[in-house]
Amino acid sequence: DAKTTQPPSMDCAEGRAANLPCNHSTISGNEYVYWYRQIHSQGPQYIIHGLKNNETNEMASLIITEDRKSSTLILPHATLRDTAVYYCIVPLFGNEKLTFGTGTRLTIIP
Amino acid sequence: DTAVSQTPKYLVTQMGNDKSIKCEQNLGHDTMYWYKQDSKKFLKIMFSYNNKELIINETVPNRFSPKSPDKAHLNLHINSLELGDSAVYFCASSPRQGWQWDQPQHFGDGTRLSIL
């Protein structure tokens, strides 16, 4: 998998937008960027993924830079239930292996 | 309806015992996975099965033997349990093989295994 770098922790006020950055400078042209999160004591939960274009779904938005070397996950109106560890993952194309790093621990502050 | 379900949720047992963890998905997916999350919270893939065929065996000791009776089930049997096997084990499934096919994985809520 392409190496990803995320800040270890972030805080965000409830109701504000949470912006989680991820660097993936070694990404290849056909590799997707995926975001997952893990809420305490639960299994990882898929959030969103993208290749080149920005993506939005009911949970979040994903902004990928034009050179694809970094991306930002945006939770538009963070709630206390969004407190979790967020993982940015770039699986190696054609390879089954999937690697979870240490992620970013996001804490939503009331 | 639970998409990926694991049983049991908690498993406490003695060192040296043999135990099994069951996983079932009702999503109609072709591929299923087992992951291990250790005490440091690192999540690592162990096995991957596609239509009952083993695809990934990620340097896991032979004491771990996955079994897929059909594509909706992937069970994990562990022989001669050791202290280092204490972890949370997650089952997952996806519609097609590998992440490159643009299909996310769906995870169960995990089985917390504690070895005494």
GROMACS .gro file of N, CA and C in nm, chain A:
model
  330
    1ASP      N    1   0.084  -0.119   0.000
    1ASP     CA    2   0.000   0.000   0.000
    1ASP      C    3   0.087   0.123   0.000
    2ALA      N    4   0.037   0.226  -0.066
    2ALA     CA    5   0.107   0.353  -0.060
    2ALA      C    6   0.110   0.403   0.085
    3LYS      N    7   0.224   0.458   0.125
    3LYS     CA    8   0.237   0.507   0.262
    3LYS      C    9   0.149   0.630   0.282
    4THR      N   10   0.080   0.633   0.394
    4THR     CA   11  -0.002   0.749   0.427
    4THR      C   12   0.046   0.808   0.558
    5THR      N   13   0.033   0.938   0.571
    5THR     CA   14   0.072   1.009   0.692
    5THR      C   15  -0.045   1.092   0.740
    6GLN      N   16  -0.083   1.071   0.866
    6GLN     CA   17  -0.193   1.144   0.927
    6GLN      C   18  -0.149   1.199   1.062
    7PRO      N   19  -0.204   1.313   1.104
    7PRO     CA   20  -0.173   1.360   1.240
    7PRO      C   21  -0.229   1.261   1.341
    8PRO      N   22  -0.161   1.241   1.451
    8PRO     CA   23  -0.207   1.142   1.548
    8PRO      C   24  -0.337   1.177   1.616
    9SER      N   25  -0.362   1.306   1.634
    9SER     CA   26  -0.486   1.344   1.701
    9SER      C   27  -0.532   1.483   1.659
   10MET      N   28  -0.662   1.505   1.673
   10MET     CA   29  -0.722   1.635   1.644
   10MET      C   30  -0.845   1.652   1.731
   11ASP      N   31  -0.875   1.778   1.762
   11ASP     CA   32  -0.998   1.812   1.832
   11ASP      C   33  -1.083   1.898   1.740
   12CYS      N   34  -1.214   1.889   1.759
   12CYS     CA   35  -1.305   1.973   1.682
   12CYS      C   36  -1.426   2.002   1.769
   13ALA      N   37  -1.476   2.126   1.762
   13ALA     CA   38  -1.594   2.163   1.839
   13ALA      C   39  -1.718   2.102   1.774
   14GLU      N   40  -1.808   2.060   1.859
   14GLU     CA   41  -1.935   2.005   1.811
   14GLU      C   42  -2.008   2.107   1.724
   15GLY      N   43  -2.058   2.059   1.610
   15GLY     CA   44  -2.130   2.147   1.519
   15GLY      C   45  -2.044   2.212   1.413
   16ARG      N   46  -1.914   2.210   1.435
   16ARG     CA   47  -1.822   2.267   1.336
   16ARG      C   48  -1.779   2.158   1.237
   17ALA      N   49  -1.715   2.204   1.129
   17ALA     CA   50  -1.663   2.109   1.032
   17ALA      C   51  -1.530   2.052   1.081
   18ALA      N   52  -1.516   1.923   1.070
   18ALA     CA   53  -1.389   1.857   1.104
   18ALA      C   54  -1.316   1.826   0.974
   19ASN      N   55  -1.193   1.873   0.964
   19ASN     CA   56  -1.112   1.853   0.844
   19ASN      C   57  -0.992   1.766   0.880
   20LEU      N   58  -0.989   1.646   0.827
   20LEU     CA   59  -0.882   1.552   0.860
   20LEU      C   60  -0.790   1.536   0.739
   21PRO      N   61  -0.663   1.573   0.753
   21PRO     CA   62  -0.572   1.565   0.638
   21PRO      C   63  -0.502   1.430   0.630
   22CYS      N   64  -0.457   1.399   0.509
   22CYS     CA   65  -0.381   1.277   0.486
   22CYS      C   66  -0.283   1.301   0.370
   23ASN      N   67  -0.159   1.267   0.393
   23ASN     CA   68  -0.059   1.275   0.286
   23ASN      C   69  -0.032   1.137   0.230
   24HIS      N   70  -0.029   1.126   0.099
   24HIS     CA   71  -0.002   0.999   0.031
   24HIS      C   72   0.078   1.030  -0.095
   25SER      N   73   0.198   1.078  -0.075
   25SER     CA   74   0.279   1.131  -0.186
   25SER      C   75   0.325   1.024  -0.284
   26THR      N   76   0.324   0.896  -0.243
   26THR     CA   77   0.371   0.789  -0.332
   26THR      C   78   0.256   0.720  -0.405
   27ILE      N   79   0.139   0.778  -0.400
   27ILE     CA   80   0.021   0.717  -0.462
   27ILE      C   81   0.041   0.702  -0.613
   28SER      N   82  -0.007   0.591  -0.668
   28SER     CA   83  -0.002   0.569  -0.812
   28SER      C   84  -0.133   0.613  -0.877
   29GLY      N   85  -0.128   0.627  -1.010
   29GLY     CA   86  -0.242   0.684  -1.079
   29GLY      C   87  -0.371   0.607  -1.069
   30ASN      N   88  -0.365   0.477  -1.045
   30ASN     CA   89  -0.486   0.396  -1.041
   30ASN      C   90  -0.523   0.350  -0.899
   31GLU      N   91  -0.464   0.409  -0.801
   31GLU     CA   92  -0.492   0.373  -0.662
   31GLU      C   93  -0.593   0.468  -0.599
   32TYR      N   94  -0.689   0.409  -0.531
   32TYR     CA   95  -0.794   0.486  -0.466
   32TYR      C   96  -0.749   0.532  -0.327
   33VAL      N   97  -0.811   0.636  -0.280
   33VAL     CA   98  -0.796   0.681  -0.141
   33VAL      C   99  -0.924   0.643  -0.068
   34TYR      N  100  -0.910   0.567   0.039
   34TYR     CA  101  -1.023   0.525   0.120
   34TYR      C  102  -1.012   0.586   0.260
   35TRP      N  103  -1.129   0.614   0.316
   35TRP     CA  104  -1.135   0.657   0.455
   35TRP      C  105  -1.228   0.563   0.532
   36TYR      N  106  -1.179   0.519   0.645
   36TYR     CA  107  -1.254   0.440   0.740
   36TYR      C  108  -1.244   0.506   0.877
   37ARG      N  109  -1.336   0.470   0.964
   37ARG     CA  110  -1.322   0.513   1.103
   37ARG      C  111  -1.356   0.397   1.195
   38GLN      N  112  -1.304   0.404   1.316
   38GLN     CA  113  -1.333   0.303   1.416
   38GLN      C  114  -1.374   0.372   1.544
   39ILE      N  115  -1.499   0.360   1.574
   39ILE     CA  116  -1.552   0.410   1.700
   39ILE      C  117  -1.520   0.307   1.807
   40HIS      N  118  -1.494   0.354   1.926
   40HIS     CA  119  -1.450   0.267   2.035
   40HIS      C  120  -1.535   0.140   2.046
   41SER      N  121  -1.462   0.026   2.049
   41SER     CA  122  -1.523  -0.105   2.069
   41SER      C  123  -1.610  -0.152   1.954
   42GLN      N  124  -1.599  -0.086   1.839
   42GLN     CA  125  -1.674  -0.129   1.722
   42GLN      C  126  -1.580  -0.168   1.609
   43GLY      N  127  -1.634  -0.232   1.507
   43GLY     CA  128  -1.555  -0.263   1.389
   43GLY      C  129  -1.535  -0.140   1.302
   44PRO      N  130  -1.432  -0.139   1.219
   44PRO     CA  131  -1.411  -0.026   1.127
   44PRO      C  132  -1.534  -0.003   1.040
   45GLN      N  133  -1.560   0.124   1.014
   45GLN     CA  134  -1.676   0.163   0.935
   45GLN      C  135  -1.629   0.239   0.812
   46TYR      N  136  -1.672   0.195   0.695
   46TYR     CA  137  -1.638   0.265   0.572
   46TYR      C  138  -1.704   0.402   0.570
   47ILE      N  139  -1.627   0.504   0.524
   47ILE     CA  140  -1.683   0.638   0.514
   47ILE      C  141  -1.699   0.679   0.369
   48ILE      N  142  -1.587   0.680   0.296
   48ILE     CA  143  -1.590   0.734   0.160
   48ILE      C  144  -1.462   0.694   0.089
   49HIS      N  145  -1.462   0.697  -0.043
   49HIS     CA  146  -1.338   0.676  -0.117
   49HIS      C  147  -1.344   0.755  -0.248
   50GLY      N  148  -1.227   0.774  -0.307
   50GLY     CA  149  -1.219   0.848  -0.433
   50GLY      C  150  -1.091   0.819  -0.507
   51LEU      N  151  -1.091   0.855  -0.634
   51LEU     CA  152  -0.973   0.833  -0.719
   51LEU      C  153  -0.908   0.966  -0.757
   52LYS      N  154  -0.985   1.053  -0.821
   52LYS     CA  155  -0.930   1.181  -0.864
   52LYS      C  156  -1.022   1.296  -0.827
   53ASN      N  157  -1.150   1.275  -0.849
   53ASN     CA  158  -1.246   1.382  -0.825
   53ASN      C  159  -1.286   1.388  -0.679
   54ASN      N  160  -1.333   1.504  -0.638
   54ASN     CA  161  -1.388   1.516  -0.504
   54ASN      C  162  -1.516   1.434  -0.494
   55GLU      N  163  -1.540   1.380  -0.378
   55GLU     CA  164  -1.656   1.295  -0.357
   55GLU      C  165  -1.733   1.341  -0.234
   56THR      N  166  -1.864   1.319  -0.238
   56THR     CA  167  -1.949   1.352  -0.124
   56THR      C  168  -2.055   1.244  -0.109
   57ASN      N  169  -2.079   1.205   0.016
   57ASN     CA  170  -2.192   1.117   0.044
   57ASN      C  171  -2.260   1.167   0.170
   58GLU      N  172  -2.350   1.087   0.225
   58GLU     CA  173  -2.429   1.132   0.339
   58GLU      C  174  -2.345   1.147   0.466
   59MET      N  175  -2.227   1.090   0.467
   59MET     CA  176  -2.144   1.097   0.586
   59MET      C  177  -2.040   1.209   0.579
   60ALA      N  178  -1.978   1.226   0.461
   60ALA     CA  179  -1.861   1.313   0.454
   60ALA      C  180  -1.833   1.357   0.312
   61SER      N  181  -1.734   1.444   0.301
   61SER     CA  182  -1.680   1.484   0.171
   61SER      C  183  -1.532   1.451   0.168
   62LEU      N  184  -1.484   1.418   0.050
   62LEU     CA  185  -1.342   1.387   0.031
   62LEU      C  186  -1.287   1.481  -0.075
   63ILE      N  187  -1.186   1.556  -0.036
   63ILE     CA  188  -1.120   1.648  -0.127
   63ILE      C  189  -0.982   1.593  -0.158
   64ILE      N  190  -0.955   1.566  -0.285
   64ILE     CA  191  -0.826   1.514  -0.327
   64ILE      C  192  -0.756   1.622  -0.409
   65THR      N  193  -0.630   1.651  -0.375
   65THR     CA  194  -0.558   1.754  -0.447
   65THR      C  195  -0.535   1.712  -0.592
   66GLU      N  196  -0.508   1.809  -0.674
   66GLU     CA  197  -0.493   1.781  -0.817
   66GLU      C  198  -0.378   1.683  -0.845
   67ASP      N  199  -0.269   1.695  -0.769
   67ASP     CA  200  -0.156   1.603  -0.788
   67ASP      C  201  -0.178   1.469  -0.717
   68ARG      N  202  -0.289   1.457  -0.642
   68ARG     CA  203  -0.329   1.334  -0.572
   68ARG      C  204  -0.234   1.297  -0.458
   69LYS      N  205  -0.149   1.385  -0.418
   69LYS     CA  206  -0.053   1.351  -0.313
   69LYS      C  207  -0.108   1.374  -0.174
   70SER      N  208  -0.222   1.433  -0.164
   70SER     CA  209  -0.284   1.450  -0.033
   70SER      C  210  -0.435   1.460  -0.048
   71SER      N  211  -0.504   1.439   0.063
   71SER     CA  212  -0.649   1.450   0.061
   71SER      C  213  -0.696   1.497   0.197
   72THR      N  214  -0.821   1.543   0.201
   72THR     CA  215  -0.882   1.588   0.325
   72THR      C  216  -1.022   1.530   0.337
   73LEU      N  217  -1.048   1.468   0.449
   73LEU     CA  218  -1.182   1.421   0.480
   73LEU      C  219  -1.253   1.530   0.558
   74ILE      N  220  -1.373   1.564   0.515
   74ILE     CA  221  -1.448   1.669   0.582
   74ILE      C  222  -1.579   1.612   0.638
   75LEU      N  223  -1.594   1.625   0.768
   75LEU     CA  224  -1.723   1.596   0.833
   75LEU      C  225  -1.790   1.731   0.853
   76PRO      N  226  -1.895   1.763   0.780
   76PRO     CA  227  -1.944   1.901   0.774
   76PRO      C  228  -1.998   1.957   0.906
   77HIS      N  229  -2.066   1.876   0.982
   77HIS     CA  230  -2.122   1.921   1.110
   77HIS      C  231  -2.097   1.813   1.214
   78ALA      N  232  -1.981   1.820   1.274
   78ALA     CA  233  -1.938   1.712   1.363
   78ALA      C  234  -2.029   1.700   1.486
   79THR      N  235  -2.058   1.577   1.522
   79THR     CA  236  -2.133   1.549   1.645
   79THR      C  237  -2.047   1.465   1.738
   80LEU      N  238  -2.092   1.451   1.861
   80LEU     CA  239  -2.014   1.374   1.958
   80LEU      C  240  -1.995   1.230   1.911
   81ARG      N  241  -2.090   1.180   1.833
   81ARG     CA  242  -2.079   1.043   1.784
   81ARG      C  243  -1.972   1.025   1.676
   82ASP      N  244  -1.916   1.135   1.631
   82ASP     CA  245  -1.808   1.126   1.532
   82ASP      C  246  -1.672   1.108   1.598
   83THR      N  247  -1.667   1.109   1.729
   83THR     CA  248  -1.541   1.081   1.800
   83THR      C  249  -1.498   0.938   1.768
   84ALA      N  250  -1.378   0.925   1.709
   84ALA     CA  251  -1.332   0.796   1.660
   84ALA      C  252  -1.189   0.809   1.610
   85VAL      N  253  -1.131   0.696   1.573
   85VAL     CA  254  -1.002   0.697   1.503
   85VAL      C  255  -1.033   0.687   1.353
   86TYR      N  256  -0.977   0.779   1.276
   86TYR     CA  257  -1.001   0.786   1.132
   86TYR      C  258  -0.877   0.740   1.056
   87TYR      N  259  -0.899   0.649   0.964
   87TYR     CA  260  -0.789   0.591   0.887
   87TYR      C  261  -0.799   0.631   0.741
   88CYS      N  262  -0.689   0.678   0.689
   88CYS     CA  263  -0.674   0.705   0.547
   88CYS      C  264  -0.592   0.590   0.489
   89ILE      N  265  -0.643   0.524   0.387
   89ILE     CA  266  -0.578   0.404   0.335
   89ILE      C  267  -0.571   0.412   0.183
   90VAL      N  268  -0.455   0.380   0.131
   90VAL     CA  269  -0.436   0.375  -0.015
   90VAL      C  270  -0.387   0.235  -0.050
   91PRO      N  271  -0.478   0.143  -0.081
   91PRO     CA  272  -0.436   0.007  -0.112
   91PRO      C  273  -0.356   0.000  -0.241
   92LEU      N  274  -0.258  -0.089  -0.243
   92LEU     CA  275  -0.177  -0.108  -0.362
   92LEU      C  276  -0.262  -0.170  -0.471
   93PHE      N  277  -0.264  -0.111  -0.588
   93PHE     CA  278  -0.344  -0.162  -0.697
   93PHE      C  279  -0.300  -0.303  -0.734
   94GLY      N  280  -0.398  -0.391  -0.749
   94GLY     CA  281  -0.369  -0.528  -0.785
   94GLY      C  282  -0.322  -0.615  -0.671
   95ASN      N  283  -0.318  -0.561  -0.552
   95ASN     CA  284  -0.272  -0.637  -0.437
   95ASN      C  285  -0.387  -0.648  -0.336
   96GLU      N  286  -0.409  -0.767  -0.285
   96GLU     CA  287  -0.518  -0.788  -0.190
   96GLU      C  288  -0.493  -0.727  -0.054
   97LYS      N  289  -0.367  -0.702  -0.023
   97LYS     CA  290  -0.334  -0.662   0.113
   97LYS      C  291  -0.386  -0.523   0.144
   98LEU      N  292  -0.430  -0.508   0.265
   98LEU     CA  293  -0.485  -0.382   0.314
   98LEU      C  294  -0.418  -0.348   0.445
   99THR      N  295  -0.366  -0.229   0.455
   99THR     CA  296  -0.291  -0.191   0.574
   99THR      C  297  -0.356  -0.072   0.644
  100PHE      N  298  -0.392  -0.094   0.768
  100PHE     CA  299  -0.439   0.015   0.852
  100PHE      C  300  -0.320   0.072   0.927
  101GLY      N  301  -0.300   0.202   0.919
  101GLY     CA  302  -0.194   0.268   0.996
  101GLY      C  303  -0.244   0.300   1.136
  102THR      N  304  -0.187   0.405   1.192
  102THR     CA  305  -0.227   0.447   1.327
  102THR      C  306  -0.343   0.545   1.326
  103GLY      N  307  -0.371   0.605   1.210
  103GLY     CA  308  -0.487   0.692   1.197
  103GLY      C  309  -0.479   0.820   1.276
  104THR      N  310  -0.589   0.895   1.272
  104THR     CA  311  -0.604   1.019   1.350
  104THR      C  312  -0.716   0.999   1.451
  105ARG      N  313  -0.685   1.023   1.575
  105ARG     CA  314  -0.788   1.016   1.679
  105ARG      C  315  -0.858   1.151   1.686
  106LEU      N  316  -0.981   1.154   1.639
  106LEU     CA  317  -1.060   1.277   1.638
  106LEU      C  318  -1.151   1.280   1.760
  107THR      N  319  -1.140   1.387   1.835
  107THR     CA  320  -1.225   1.406   1.953
  107THR      C  321  -1.314   1.526   1.929
  108ILE      N  322  -1.444   1.505   1.939
  108ILE     CA  323  -1.539   1.614   1.922
  108ILE      C  324  -1.568   1.671   2.061
  109ILE      N  325  -1.549   1.799   2.076
  109ILE     CA  326  -1.563   1.866   2.204
  109ILE      C  327  -1.702   1.930   2.214
  110PRO      N  328  -1.775   1.903   2.323
  110PRO     CA  329  -1.909   1.963   2.337
  110PRO      C  330  -1.903   2.115   2.345
   0.00000   0.00000   0.00000
